[in-house]
């Protein structure tokens, strides 16, 4: 009996060591079916979103230590939006500032803010991710769309592994930028 108890303790220890690390790689979602833009597709520039979060951390682990990203989270979200708009067939460029975007004379400029990017470790087998971003579209003539905020959240249950936090962030990001891209397409009238 003691052998099995010892084996259980060792197994639990090994599984907990396989859990997510504190640094979460912020990778772009894989984009299936890359589409070339149509010759008459609008030219859209996405500007790096402004980070409006209170903390640069991505969240908190059960032990109280912080999850941190491998790159700037606001640029991760805005670059993923640019990639998604490109996949939708638009002519898309990416700019770090609004002035840089205007210099390219696009038909539309998308600006926004990252309002929330939070990852929380509930237990050794459960993680929660919440993302929230606000965007606005401006036409070349200066007409602005209303600000619109979108949210995405997911919970992941399963065996602990080093990739679970990364995978959860990527799938939640996809759930945020896909509807955002559809809304932007509707605003500019390109389907």
Coordinates of C-alpha atoms in Angstrom, one line a residue:
X1 CA 0.0 0.0 0.0
X2 CA 2.8 2.4 0.8
X3 CA 4.3 1.8 -2.6
X4 CA 1.2 3.0 -4.3
X5 CA 0.9 6.1 -2.0
X6 CA 4.5 6.9 -2.9
X7 CA 3.9 6.4 -6.6
X8 CA 0.8 8.6 -6.4
X9 CA 2.8 11.4 -4.7
X10 CA 5.7 11.2 -7.2
X11 CA 3.2 11.1 -10.1
X12 CA 1.4 14.2 -8.7
X13 CA 4.7 16.0 -8.3
X14 CA 5.8 15.2 -11.9
X15 CA 2.4 16.3 -13.3
X16 CA 2.5 19.6 -11.4
X17 CA 6.0 20.2 -12.8
X18 CA 4.5 19.9 -16.3
X19 CA 2.1 22.8 -15.8
X20 CA 2.3 26.1 -17.5
X21 CA 5.4 28.2 -16.9
X22 CA 5.1 31.8 -15.8
X23 CA 6.1 33.1 -19.3
X24 CA 3.4 32.6 -21.9
X25 CA 4.5 32.7 -25.6
X26 CA 2.1 35.0 -27.3
X27 CA 2.0 33.4 -30.8
X28 CA -0.3 34.3 -33.7
X29 CA -3.2 32.0 -34.3
X30 CA -2.6 29.7 -37.3
X31 CA -4.4 31.2 -40.3
X32 CA -5.9 28.6 -42.6
X33 CA -6.8 29.4 -46.2
X34 CA -4.7 32.4 -46.8
X35 CA -6.5 34.6 -49.3
X36 CA -5.0 37.0 -51.8
X37 CA -6.7 40.4 -51.7
X38 CA -9.0 41.3 -54.5
X39 CA -7.6 44.1 -56.8
X40 CA -10.5 46.4 -55.7
X41 CA -10.4 45.4 -52.0
X42 CA -10.2 48.4 -49.6
X43 CA -6.8 49.3 -48.2
X44 CA -6.9 49.0 -44.4
X45 CA -4.2 49.9 -42.0
X46 CA -4.4 48.5 -38.4
X47 CA -2.6 50.6 -35.9
X48 CA -1.0 48.9 -32.9
X49 CA -3.6 48.9 -30.1
X50 CA -3.0 51.0 -27.0
X51 CA -2.7 49.0 -23.8
X52 CA -5.3 50.3 -21.3
X53 CA -4.7 47.5 -18.8
X54 CA -3.8 48.3 -15.2
X55 CA -1.0 45.8 -15.2
X56 CA 1.4 44.5 -17.9
X57 CA 1.1 41.0 -16.4
X58 CA -1.2 38.5 -18.2
X59 CA -2.6 37.0 -15.0
X60 CA -1.9 35.1 -11.9
X61 CA -1.1 31.6 -10.9
X62 CA -2.4 29.7 -7.9
X63 CA 0.8 30.4 -6.0
X64 CA 0.4 34.2 -6.5
X65 CA 3.1 34.6 -9.1
X66 CA 2.3 36.4 -12.3
X67 CA 1.8 35.1 -15.8
X68 CA 3.8 37.3 -18.2
X69 CA 3.8 37.5 -22.0
X70 CA 6.7 36.8 -24.3
X71 CA 5.8 40.0 -26.2
X72 CA 3.6 43.1 -25.9
X73 CA 0.0 41.9 -25.5
X74 CA -1.6 44.9 -27.2
X75 CA 0.5 44.4 -30.3
X76 CA -0.2 40.7 -30.2
X77 CA -3.9 41.4 -30.4
X78 CA -3.7 44.1 -33.1
X79 CA -1.3 42.1 -35.3
X80 CA -3.7 39.1 -35.0
X81 CA -6.6 41.4 -36.2
X82 CA -4.5 42.6 -39.1
X83 CA -3.8 39.0 -40.0
X84 CA -7.5 38.1 -39.8
X85 CA -8.5 41.0 -42.0
X86 CA -5.9 40.0 -44.5
X87 CA -7.3 36.4 -44.5
X88 CA -10.7 38.0 -45.2
X89 CA -9.3 39.3 -48.5
X90 CA -8.6 43.0 -47.6
X91 CA -5.4 44.8 -48.5
X92 CA -4.0 45.2 -45.0
X93 CA -0.9 46.9 -43.6
X94 CA 0.2 47.4 -40.0
X95 CA 1.4 50.6 -38.4
X96 CA 2.9 51.4 -35.0
X97 CA 1.3 54.9 -34.8
X98 CA -1.6 56.7 -36.3
X99 CA 0.7 59.1 -38.1
X100 CA 2.5 56.2 -39.7
X101 CA -0.8 54.8 -40.8
X102 CA -2.0 58.1 -42.3
X103 CA 1.3 58.3 -44.2
X104 CA 0.3 55.3 -46.2
X105 CA -3.0 56.9 -47.3
X106 CA -5.2 53.9 -46.7
X107 CA -8.9 53.9 -47.3
X108 CA -9.5 53.0 -43.7
X109 CA -7.6 53.1 -40.4
X110 CA -8.4 50.8 -37.5
X111 CA -7.4 51.9 -34.0
X112 CA -8.1 50.3 -30.7
X113 CA -7.3 49.5 -27.2
X114 CA -6.5 46.3 -25.3
X115 CA -8.8 46.6 -22.3
X116 CA -8.2 43.2 -20.7
X117 CA -5.9 40.2 -21.2
X118 CA -6.1 38.0 -18.1
X119 CA -5.1 34.4 -17.5
X120 CA -6.0 32.8 -14.2
X121 CA -4.9 29.4 -12.9
X122 CA -7.8 28.0 -10.9
X123 CA -6.2 24.6 -10.2
X124 CA -3.6 22.3 -11.6
X125 CA -6.0 21.3 -14.3
X126 CA -8.1 24.4 -14.9
X127 CA -7.2 27.8 -16.5
X128 CA -9.4 30.7 -17.4
X129 CA -8.6 33.3 -20.1
X130 CA -10.5 36.6 -20.7
X131 CA -9.7 39.1 -23.5
X132 CA -11.4 42.4 -24.2
X133 CA -10.6 45.0 -26.8
X134 CA -12.2 48.2 -28.2
X135 CA -11.8 49.3 -31.8
X136 CA -12.8 52.1 -34.1
X137 CA -12.6 52.5 -37.9
X138 CA -11.9 55.8 -39.6
X139 CA -12.3 56.4 -43.3
X140 CA -10.0 58.5 -45.4
X141 CA -12.6 61.3 -45.4
X142 CA -12.5 61.3 -41.6
X143 CA -15.8 59.6 -40.9
X144 CA -15.5 57.6 -37.7
X145 CA -17.4 54.5 -36.7
X146 CA -18.7 54.1 -33.1
X147 CA -16.4 52.5 -30.7
X148 CA -17.2 48.9 -30.2
X149 CA -15.9 46.6 -27.4
X150 CA -15.7 42.9 -27.9
X151 CA -15.0 40.2 -25.3
X152 CA -13.8 36.6 -25.5
X153 CA -13.3 34.1 -22.7
X154 CA -12.6 30.4 -22.3
X155 CA -11.9 27.9 -19.7
X156 CA -9.6 25.0 -20.2
X157 CA -9.7 21.8 -18.2
X158 CA -7.3 18.9 -18.6
X159 CA -4.0 17.4 -17.7
X160 CA -1.4 20.1 -16.9
X161 CA 1.1 20.7 -19.6
X162 CA 3.5 23.5 -20.6
X163 CA 1.4 24.4 -23.7
X164 CA -2.0 24.7 -22.1
X165 CA -1.7 28.5 -21.2
X166 CA -0.3 29.3 -24.7
X167 CA -3.0 27.3 -26.5
X168 CA -5.8 28.8 -24.3
X169 CA -4.5 32.4 -25.1
X170 CA -4.4 31.6 -28.8
X171 CA -7.9 30.1 -29.1
X172 CA -9.3 33.0 -27.0
X173 CA -7.6 35.5 -29.2
X174 CA -9.1 33.8 -32.3
X175 CA -12.5 34.1 -30.6
X176 CA -11.9 37.9 -30.2
X177 CA -10.4 38.8 -33.6
X178 CA -12.7 36.8 -35.9
X179 CA -15.9 38.6 -35.0
X180 CA -14.0 41.9 -34.8
X181 CA -12.8 41.4 -38.4
X182 CA -16.4 40.6 -39.5
X183 CA -17.7 43.8 -37.8
X184 CA -14.9 45.9 -39.5
X185 CA -15.8 44.3 -42.9
X186 CA -19.5 45.3 -42.3
X187 CA -18.5 48.9 -41.4
X188 CA -16.4 49.4 -44.5
X189 CA -18.9 47.6 -46.7
X190 CA -16.6 44.8 -48.0
X191 CA -17.8 41.3 -47.8

